[in-house]
Short mmCIF file of N, CA and C in Angstrom, two decimals:
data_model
loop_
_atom_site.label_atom_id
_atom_site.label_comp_id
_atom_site.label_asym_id
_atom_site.label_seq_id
_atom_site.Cartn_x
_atom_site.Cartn_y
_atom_site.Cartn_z
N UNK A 1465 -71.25 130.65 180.20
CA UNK A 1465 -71.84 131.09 178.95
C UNK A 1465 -73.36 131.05 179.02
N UNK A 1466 -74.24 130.41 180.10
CA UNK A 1466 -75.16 130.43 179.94
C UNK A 1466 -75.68 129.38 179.52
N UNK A 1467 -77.36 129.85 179.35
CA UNK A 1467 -78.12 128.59 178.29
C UNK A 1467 -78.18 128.91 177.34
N UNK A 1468 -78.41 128.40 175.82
CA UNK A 1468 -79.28 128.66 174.40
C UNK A 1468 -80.26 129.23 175.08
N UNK A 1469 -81.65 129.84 174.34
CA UNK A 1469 -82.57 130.08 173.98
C UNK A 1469 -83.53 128.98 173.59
N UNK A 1470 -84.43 129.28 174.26
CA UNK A 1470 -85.55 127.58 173.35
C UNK A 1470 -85.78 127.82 171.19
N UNK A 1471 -84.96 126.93 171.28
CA UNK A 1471 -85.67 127.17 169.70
C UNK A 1471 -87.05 126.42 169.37
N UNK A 1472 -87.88 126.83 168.37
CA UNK A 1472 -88.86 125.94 168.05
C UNK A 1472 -88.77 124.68 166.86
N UNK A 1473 -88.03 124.09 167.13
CA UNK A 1473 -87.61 122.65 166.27
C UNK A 1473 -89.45 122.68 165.28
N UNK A 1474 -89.65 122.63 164.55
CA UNK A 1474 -90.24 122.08 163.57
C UNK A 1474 -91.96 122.85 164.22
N UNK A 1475 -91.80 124.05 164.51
CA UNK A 1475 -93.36 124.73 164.10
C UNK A 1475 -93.87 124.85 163.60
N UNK A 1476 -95.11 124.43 163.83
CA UNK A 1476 -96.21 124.77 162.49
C UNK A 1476 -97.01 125.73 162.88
N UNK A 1477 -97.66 126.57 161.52
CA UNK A 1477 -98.22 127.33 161.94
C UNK A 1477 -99.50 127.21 160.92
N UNK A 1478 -100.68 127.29 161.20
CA UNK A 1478 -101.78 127.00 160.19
C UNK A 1478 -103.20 128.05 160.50
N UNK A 1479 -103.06 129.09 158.73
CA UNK A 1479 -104.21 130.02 159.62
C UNK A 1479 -105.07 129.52 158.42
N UNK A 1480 -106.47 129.32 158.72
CA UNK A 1480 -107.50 129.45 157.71
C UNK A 1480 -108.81 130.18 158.28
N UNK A 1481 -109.99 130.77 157.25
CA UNK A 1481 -110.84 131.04 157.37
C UNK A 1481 -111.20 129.92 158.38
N UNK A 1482 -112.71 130.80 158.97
CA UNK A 1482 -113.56 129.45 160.29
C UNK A 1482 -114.21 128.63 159.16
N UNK A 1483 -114.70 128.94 158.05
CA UNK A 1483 -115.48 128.56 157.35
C UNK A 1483 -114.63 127.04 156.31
N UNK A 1484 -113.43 127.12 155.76
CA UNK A 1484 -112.48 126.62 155.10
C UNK A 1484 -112.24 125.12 155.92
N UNK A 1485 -112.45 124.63 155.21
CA UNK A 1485 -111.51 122.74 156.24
C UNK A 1485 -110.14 122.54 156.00
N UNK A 1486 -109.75 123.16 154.90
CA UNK A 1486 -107.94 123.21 154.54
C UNK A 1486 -107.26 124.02 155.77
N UNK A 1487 -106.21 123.30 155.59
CA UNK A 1487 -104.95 123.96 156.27
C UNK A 1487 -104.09 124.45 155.72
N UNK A 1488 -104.11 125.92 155.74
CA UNK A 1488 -102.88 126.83 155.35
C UNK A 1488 -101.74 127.13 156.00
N UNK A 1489 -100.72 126.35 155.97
CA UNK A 1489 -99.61 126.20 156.34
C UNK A 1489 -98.76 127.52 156.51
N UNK A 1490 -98.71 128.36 157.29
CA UNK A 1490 -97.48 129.53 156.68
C UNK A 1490 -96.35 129.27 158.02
N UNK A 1491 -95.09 130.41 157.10
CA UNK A 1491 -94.14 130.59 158.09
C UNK A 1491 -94.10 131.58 159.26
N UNK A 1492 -93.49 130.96 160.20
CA UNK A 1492 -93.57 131.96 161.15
C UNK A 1492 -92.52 132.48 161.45
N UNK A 1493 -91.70 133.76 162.10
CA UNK A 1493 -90.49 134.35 162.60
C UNK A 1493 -90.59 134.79 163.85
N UNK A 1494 -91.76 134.97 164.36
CA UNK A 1494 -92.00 134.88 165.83
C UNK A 1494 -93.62 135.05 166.27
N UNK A 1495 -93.78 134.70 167.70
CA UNK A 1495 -95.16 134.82 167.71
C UNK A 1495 -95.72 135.17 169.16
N UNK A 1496 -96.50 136.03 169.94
CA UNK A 1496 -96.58 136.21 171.04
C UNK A 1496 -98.13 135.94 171.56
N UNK A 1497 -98.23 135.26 172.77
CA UNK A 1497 -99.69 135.10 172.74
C UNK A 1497 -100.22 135.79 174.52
N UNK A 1498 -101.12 136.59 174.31
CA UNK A 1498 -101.39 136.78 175.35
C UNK A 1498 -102.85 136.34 176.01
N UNK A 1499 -102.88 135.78 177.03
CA UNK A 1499 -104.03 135.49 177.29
C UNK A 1499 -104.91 136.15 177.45
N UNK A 1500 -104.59 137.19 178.47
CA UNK A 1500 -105.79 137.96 178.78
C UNK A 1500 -106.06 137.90 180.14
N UNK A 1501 -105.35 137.67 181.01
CA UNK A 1501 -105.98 137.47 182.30
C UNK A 1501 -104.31 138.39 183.18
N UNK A 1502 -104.67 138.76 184.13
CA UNK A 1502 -104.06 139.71 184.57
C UNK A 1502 -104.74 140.34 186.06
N UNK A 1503 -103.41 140.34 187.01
CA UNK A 1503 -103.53 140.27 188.25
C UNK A 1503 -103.92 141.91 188.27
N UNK A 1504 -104.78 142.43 189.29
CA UNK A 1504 -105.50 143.53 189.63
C UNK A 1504 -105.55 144.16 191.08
N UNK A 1505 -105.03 145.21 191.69
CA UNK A 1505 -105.10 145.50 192.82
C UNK A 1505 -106.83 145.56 193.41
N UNK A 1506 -107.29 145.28 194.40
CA UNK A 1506 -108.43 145.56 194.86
C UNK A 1506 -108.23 146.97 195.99
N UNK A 1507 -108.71 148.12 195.67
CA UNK A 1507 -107.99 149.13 196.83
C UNK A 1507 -109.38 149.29 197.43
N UNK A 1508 -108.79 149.70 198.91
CA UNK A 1508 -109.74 150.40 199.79
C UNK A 1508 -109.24 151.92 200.12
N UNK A 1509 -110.07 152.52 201.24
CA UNK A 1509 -109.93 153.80 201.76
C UNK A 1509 -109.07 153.21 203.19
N UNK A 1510 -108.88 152.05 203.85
CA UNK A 1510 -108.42 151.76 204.96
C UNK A 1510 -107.58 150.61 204.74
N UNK A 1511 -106.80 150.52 206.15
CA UNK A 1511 -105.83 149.62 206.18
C UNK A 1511 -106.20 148.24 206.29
N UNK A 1512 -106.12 147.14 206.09
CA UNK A 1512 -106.44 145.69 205.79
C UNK A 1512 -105.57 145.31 207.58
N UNK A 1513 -106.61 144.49 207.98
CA UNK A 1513 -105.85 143.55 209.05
C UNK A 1513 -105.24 142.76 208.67
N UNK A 1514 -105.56 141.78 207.21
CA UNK A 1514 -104.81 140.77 206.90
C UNK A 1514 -102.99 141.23 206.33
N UNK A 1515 -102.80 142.31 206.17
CA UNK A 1515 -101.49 143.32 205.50
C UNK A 1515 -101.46 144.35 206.10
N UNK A 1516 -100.95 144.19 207.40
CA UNK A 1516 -100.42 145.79 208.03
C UNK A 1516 -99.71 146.23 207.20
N UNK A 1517 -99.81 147.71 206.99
CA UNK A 1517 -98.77 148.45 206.80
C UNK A 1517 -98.90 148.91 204.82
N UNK A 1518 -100.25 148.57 204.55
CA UNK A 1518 -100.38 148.66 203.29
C UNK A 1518 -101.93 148.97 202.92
N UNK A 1519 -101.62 150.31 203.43
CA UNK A 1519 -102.97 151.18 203.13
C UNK A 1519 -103.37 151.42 201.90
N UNK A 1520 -104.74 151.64 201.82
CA UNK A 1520 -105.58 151.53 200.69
C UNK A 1520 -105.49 150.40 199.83
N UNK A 1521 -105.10 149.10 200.07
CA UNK A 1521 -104.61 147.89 199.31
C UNK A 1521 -105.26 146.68 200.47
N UNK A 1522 -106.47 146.18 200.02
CA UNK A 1522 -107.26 145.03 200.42
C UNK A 1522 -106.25 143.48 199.89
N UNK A 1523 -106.80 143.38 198.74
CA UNK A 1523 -106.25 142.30 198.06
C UNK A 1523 -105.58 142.33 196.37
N UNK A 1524 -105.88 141.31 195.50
CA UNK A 1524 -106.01 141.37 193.98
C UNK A 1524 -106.73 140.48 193.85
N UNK A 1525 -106.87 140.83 192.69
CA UNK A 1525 -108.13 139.55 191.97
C UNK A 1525 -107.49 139.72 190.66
N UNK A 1526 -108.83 138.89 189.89
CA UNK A 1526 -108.48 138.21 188.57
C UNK A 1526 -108.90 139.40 187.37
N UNK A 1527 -108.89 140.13 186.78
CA UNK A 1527 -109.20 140.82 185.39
C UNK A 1527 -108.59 139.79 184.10
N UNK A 1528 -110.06 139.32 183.39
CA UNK A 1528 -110.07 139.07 181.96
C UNK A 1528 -110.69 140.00 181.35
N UNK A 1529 -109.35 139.61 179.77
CA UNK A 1529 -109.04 140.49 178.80
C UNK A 1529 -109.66 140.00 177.55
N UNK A 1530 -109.37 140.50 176.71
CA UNK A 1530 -109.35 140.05 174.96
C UNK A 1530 -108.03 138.80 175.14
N UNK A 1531 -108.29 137.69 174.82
CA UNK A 1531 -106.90 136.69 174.43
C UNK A 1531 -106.43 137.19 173.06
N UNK A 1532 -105.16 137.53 173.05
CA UNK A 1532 -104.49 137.95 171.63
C UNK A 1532 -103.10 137.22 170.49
N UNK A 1533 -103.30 137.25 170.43
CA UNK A 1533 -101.94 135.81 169.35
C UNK A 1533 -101.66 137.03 168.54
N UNK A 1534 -100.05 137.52 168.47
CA UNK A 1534 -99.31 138.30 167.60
C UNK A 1534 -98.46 137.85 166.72
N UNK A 1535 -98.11 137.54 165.41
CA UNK A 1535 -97.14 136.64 164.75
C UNK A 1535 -96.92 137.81 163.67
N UNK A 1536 -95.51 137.19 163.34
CA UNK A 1536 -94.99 138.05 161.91
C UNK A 1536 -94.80 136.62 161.58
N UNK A 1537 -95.08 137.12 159.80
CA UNK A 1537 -95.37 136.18 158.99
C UNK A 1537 -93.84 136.56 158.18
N UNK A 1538 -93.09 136.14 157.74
CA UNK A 1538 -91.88 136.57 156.74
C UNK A 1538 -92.54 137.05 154.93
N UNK A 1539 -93.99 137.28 154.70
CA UNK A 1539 -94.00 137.34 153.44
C UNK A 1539 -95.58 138.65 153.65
N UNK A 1540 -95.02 139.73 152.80
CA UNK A 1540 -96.13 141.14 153.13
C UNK A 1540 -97.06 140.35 151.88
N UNK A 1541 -98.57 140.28 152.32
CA UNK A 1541 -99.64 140.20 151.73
C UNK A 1541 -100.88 140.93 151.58
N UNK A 1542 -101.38 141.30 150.58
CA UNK A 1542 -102.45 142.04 150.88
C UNK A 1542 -103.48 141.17 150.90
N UNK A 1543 -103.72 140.02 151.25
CA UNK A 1543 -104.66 138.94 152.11
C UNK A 1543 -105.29 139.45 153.21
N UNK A 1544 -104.32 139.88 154.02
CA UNK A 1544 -104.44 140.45 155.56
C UNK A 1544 -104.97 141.71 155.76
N UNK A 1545 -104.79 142.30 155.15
CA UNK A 1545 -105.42 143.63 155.06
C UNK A 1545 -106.78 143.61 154.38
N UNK A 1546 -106.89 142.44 153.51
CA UNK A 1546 -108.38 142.14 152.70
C UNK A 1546 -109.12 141.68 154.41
N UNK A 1547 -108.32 140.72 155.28
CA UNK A 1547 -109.05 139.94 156.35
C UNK A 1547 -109.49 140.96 156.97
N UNK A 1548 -108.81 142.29 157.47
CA UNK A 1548 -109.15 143.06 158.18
C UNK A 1548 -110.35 143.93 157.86
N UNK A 1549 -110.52 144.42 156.81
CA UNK A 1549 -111.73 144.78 156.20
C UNK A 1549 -112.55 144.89 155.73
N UNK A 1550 -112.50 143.16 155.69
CA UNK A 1550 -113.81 142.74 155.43
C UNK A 1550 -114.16 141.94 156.52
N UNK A 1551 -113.69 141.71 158.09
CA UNK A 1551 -113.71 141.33 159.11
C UNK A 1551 -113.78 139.78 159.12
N UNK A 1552 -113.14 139.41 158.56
CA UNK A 1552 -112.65 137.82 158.25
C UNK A 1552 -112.46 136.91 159.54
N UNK A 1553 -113.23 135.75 159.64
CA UNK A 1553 -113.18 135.21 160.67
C UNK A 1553 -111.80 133.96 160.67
N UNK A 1554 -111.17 133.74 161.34
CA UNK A 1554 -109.95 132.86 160.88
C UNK A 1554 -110.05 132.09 162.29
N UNK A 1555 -108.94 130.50 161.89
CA UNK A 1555 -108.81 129.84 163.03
C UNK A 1555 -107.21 129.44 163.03
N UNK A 1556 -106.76 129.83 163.72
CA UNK A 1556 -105.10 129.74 164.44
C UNK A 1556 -104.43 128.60 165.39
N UNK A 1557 -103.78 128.01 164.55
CA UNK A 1557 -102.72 127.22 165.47
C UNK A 1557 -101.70 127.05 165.09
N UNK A 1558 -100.73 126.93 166.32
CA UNK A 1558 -99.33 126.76 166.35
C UNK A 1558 -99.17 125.50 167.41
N UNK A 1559 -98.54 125.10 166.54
CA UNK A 1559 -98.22 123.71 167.35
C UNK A 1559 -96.48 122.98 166.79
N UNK A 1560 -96.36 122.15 167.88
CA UNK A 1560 -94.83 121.44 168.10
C UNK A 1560 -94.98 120.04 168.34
N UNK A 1561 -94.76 119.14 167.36
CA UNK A 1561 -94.83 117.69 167.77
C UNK A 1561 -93.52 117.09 167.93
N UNK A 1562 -92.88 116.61 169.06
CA UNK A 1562 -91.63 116.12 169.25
C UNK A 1562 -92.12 114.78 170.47
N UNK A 1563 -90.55 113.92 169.95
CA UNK A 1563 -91.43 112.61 171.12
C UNK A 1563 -90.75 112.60 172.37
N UNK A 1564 -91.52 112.33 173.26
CA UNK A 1564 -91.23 112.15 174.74
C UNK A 1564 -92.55 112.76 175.30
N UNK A 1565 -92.38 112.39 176.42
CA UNK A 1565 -93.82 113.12 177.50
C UNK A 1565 -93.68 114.45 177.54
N UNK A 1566 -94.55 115.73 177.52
CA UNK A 1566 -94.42 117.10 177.54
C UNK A 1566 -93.71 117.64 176.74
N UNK A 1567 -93.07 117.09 175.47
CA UNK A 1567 -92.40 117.69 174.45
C UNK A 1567 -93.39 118.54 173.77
N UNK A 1568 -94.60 118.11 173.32
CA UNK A 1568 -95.33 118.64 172.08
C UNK A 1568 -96.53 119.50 172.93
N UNK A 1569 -96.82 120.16 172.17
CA UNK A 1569 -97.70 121.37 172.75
C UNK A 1569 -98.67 122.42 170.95
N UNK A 1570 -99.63 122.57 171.84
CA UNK A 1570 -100.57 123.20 170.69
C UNK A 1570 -101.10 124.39 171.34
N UNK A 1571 -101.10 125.22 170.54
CA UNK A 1571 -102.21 126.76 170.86
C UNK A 1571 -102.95 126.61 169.89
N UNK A 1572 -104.28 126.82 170.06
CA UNK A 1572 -105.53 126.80 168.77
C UNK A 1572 -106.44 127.85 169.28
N UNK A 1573 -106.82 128.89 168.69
CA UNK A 1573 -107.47 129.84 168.77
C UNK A 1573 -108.66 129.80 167.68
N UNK A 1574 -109.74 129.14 167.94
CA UNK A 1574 -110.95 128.27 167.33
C UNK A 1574 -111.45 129.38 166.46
N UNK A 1575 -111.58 130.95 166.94
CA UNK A 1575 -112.02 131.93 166.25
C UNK A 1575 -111.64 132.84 166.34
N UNK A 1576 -110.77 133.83 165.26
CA UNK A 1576 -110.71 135.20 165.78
C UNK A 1576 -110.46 136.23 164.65
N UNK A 1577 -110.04 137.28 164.78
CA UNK A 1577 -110.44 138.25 163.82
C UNK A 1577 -108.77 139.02 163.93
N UNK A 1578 -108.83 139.74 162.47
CA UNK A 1578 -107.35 140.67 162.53
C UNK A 1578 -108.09 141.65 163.38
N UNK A 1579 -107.45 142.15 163.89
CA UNK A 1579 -108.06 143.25 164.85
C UNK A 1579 -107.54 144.90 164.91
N UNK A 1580 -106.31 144.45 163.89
CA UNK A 1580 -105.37 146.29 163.72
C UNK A 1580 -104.93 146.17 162.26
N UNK A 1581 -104.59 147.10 161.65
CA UNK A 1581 -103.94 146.78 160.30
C UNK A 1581 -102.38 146.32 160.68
N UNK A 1582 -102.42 145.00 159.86
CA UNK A 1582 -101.01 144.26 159.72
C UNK A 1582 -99.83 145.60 159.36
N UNK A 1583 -98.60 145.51 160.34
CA UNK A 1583 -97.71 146.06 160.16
C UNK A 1583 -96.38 145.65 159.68
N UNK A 1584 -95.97 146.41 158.96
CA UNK A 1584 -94.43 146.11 158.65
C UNK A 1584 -93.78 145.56 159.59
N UNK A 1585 -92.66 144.74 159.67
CA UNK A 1585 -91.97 143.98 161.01
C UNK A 1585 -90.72 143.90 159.90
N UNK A 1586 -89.48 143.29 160.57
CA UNK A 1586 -88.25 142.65 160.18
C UNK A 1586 -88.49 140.82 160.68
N UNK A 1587 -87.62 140.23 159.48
CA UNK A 1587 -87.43 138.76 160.10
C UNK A 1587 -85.86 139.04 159.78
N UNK A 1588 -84.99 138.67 160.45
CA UNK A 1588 -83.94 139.15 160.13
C UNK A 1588 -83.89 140.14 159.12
N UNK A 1589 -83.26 139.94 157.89
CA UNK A 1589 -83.20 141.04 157.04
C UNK A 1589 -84.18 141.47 156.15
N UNK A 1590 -85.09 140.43 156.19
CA UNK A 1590 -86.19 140.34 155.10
C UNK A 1590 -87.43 141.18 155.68
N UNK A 1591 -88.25 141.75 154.91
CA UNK A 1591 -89.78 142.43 155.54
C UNK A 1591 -90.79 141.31 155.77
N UNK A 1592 -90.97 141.27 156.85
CA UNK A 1592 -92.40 140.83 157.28
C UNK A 1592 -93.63 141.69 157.44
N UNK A 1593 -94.45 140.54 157.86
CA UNK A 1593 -95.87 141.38 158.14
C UNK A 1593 -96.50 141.24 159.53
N UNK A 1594 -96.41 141.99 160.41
CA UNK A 1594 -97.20 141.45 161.97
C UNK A 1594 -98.15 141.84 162.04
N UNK A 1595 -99.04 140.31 162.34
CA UNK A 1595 -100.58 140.28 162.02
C UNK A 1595 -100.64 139.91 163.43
N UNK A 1596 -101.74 140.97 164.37
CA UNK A 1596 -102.59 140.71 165.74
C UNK A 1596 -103.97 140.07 165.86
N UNK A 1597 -104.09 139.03 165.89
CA UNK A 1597 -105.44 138.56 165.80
C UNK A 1597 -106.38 138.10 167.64
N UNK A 1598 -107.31 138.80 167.28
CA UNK A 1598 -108.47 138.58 169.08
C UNK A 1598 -108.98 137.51 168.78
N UNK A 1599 -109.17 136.46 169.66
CA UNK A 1599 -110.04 135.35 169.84
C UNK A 1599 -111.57 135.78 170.16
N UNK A 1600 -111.79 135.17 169.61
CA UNK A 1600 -113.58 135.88 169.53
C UNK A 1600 -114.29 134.80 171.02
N UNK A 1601 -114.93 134.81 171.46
CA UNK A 1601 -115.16 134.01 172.89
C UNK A 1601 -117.29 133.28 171.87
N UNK A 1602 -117.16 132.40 171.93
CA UNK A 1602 -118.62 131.94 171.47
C UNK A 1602 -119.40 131.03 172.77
N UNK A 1603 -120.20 132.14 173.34
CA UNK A 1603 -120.92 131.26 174.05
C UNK A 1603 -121.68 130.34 173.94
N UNK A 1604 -122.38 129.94 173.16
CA UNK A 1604 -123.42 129.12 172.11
C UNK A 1604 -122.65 127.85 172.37
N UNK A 1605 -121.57 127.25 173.38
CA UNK A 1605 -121.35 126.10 173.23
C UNK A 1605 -121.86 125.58 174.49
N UNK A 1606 -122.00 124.08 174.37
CA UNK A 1606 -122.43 123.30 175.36
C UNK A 1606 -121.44 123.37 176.64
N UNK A 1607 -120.01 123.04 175.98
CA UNK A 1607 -119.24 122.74 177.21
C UNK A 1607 -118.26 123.23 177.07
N UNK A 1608 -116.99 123.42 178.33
CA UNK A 1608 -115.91 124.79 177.79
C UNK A 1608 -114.93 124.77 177.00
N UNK A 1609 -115.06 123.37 176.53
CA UNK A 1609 -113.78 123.41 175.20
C UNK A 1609 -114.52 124.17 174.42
N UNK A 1610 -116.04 124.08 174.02
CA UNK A 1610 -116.23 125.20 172.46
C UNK A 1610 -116.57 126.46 173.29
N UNK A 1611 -116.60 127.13 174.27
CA UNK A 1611 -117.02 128.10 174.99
C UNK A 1611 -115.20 129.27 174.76
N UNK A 1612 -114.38 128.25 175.17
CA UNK A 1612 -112.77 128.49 175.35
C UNK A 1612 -112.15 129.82 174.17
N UNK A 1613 -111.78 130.65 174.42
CA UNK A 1613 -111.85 131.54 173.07
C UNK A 1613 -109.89 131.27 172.56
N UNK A 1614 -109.58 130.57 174.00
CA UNK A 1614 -107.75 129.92 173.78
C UNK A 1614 -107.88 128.16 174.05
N UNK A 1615 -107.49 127.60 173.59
CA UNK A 1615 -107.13 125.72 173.35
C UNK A 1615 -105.39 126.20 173.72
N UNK A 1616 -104.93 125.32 174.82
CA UNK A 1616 -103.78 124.62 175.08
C UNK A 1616 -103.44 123.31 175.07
N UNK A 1617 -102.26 122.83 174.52
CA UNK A 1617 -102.47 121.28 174.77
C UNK A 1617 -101.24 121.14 174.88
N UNK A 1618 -100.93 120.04 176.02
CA UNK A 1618 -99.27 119.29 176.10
C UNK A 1618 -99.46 118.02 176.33
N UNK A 1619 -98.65 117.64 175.20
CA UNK A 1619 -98.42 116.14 175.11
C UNK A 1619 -97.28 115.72 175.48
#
């Protein structure tokens, strides 16, 4: 029969303005995060000594992206569509606290912006809203936790 699926036992999800110290708690029905980094062919005009047999193909390297966090929310607001056009700065996390070593884990996205107009989605039967938000990257920090435009954490 297989395995289950990972469920997320007790997620939180908390979006507020950058500006706001409260935490706005909402629900989540799913959520996708992409970093942004992504493997890249390096091509040439000739064959590589290190890879016979695989012309015009040297190596790959690294290409960074926009980091992106996608979530449907289970409740349509016109909040989100206010965030989007008036270019609303927000701060994002999802996090899991459970006990044992490597149970609990956090994504915090320190700054970022709606970046498309929120779309209609399904949560099961009910209408949601899927909101795409970009991490904004702030160089102005000393060191690379405030530089970081993605925060990971496992506890």
């Amino acid at each position: 029969f297989g395995f289950p699926p990972l469920t997320l036992h007790e997620l939180k999800c908390s979006i507020s303005e950058v500006t706001d110290d409260e935490h706005n708690h909402v629900s989540v029905s799913s959520f996708s995060l992409d970093i942004g980094v992504t493997r890249e062919p390096v091509q040439t005009i000739t064959e590589p000594q290190t890879m016979p047999g695989f012309d015009g193909l040297h190596s790959y390297t690294v290409a960074f992206k926009p980091t992106e966090l996608t979530i449907v929310i289970p409740v349509l607001d016109k909040v989100w569509y206010a965030g989007l056009s008036a270019s609303k700065h927000y701060r994002v996390s999802l996090y899991q606290g459970a006990k044992g070593a490597g149970k609990s884990w956090c994504i915090h996205l320190r700054d970022c912006q709606i970046i498309s107009t929120p779309t209609r989605a399904e949560a099961g039967e009910a209408n949601a809203a899927q909101i795409k938000f970009r991490a904004v990257p702030n160089s102005a920090g000393a060191d690379a936790m405030q530089v970081s435009r993605v925060l990971i954490g496992i506890g």
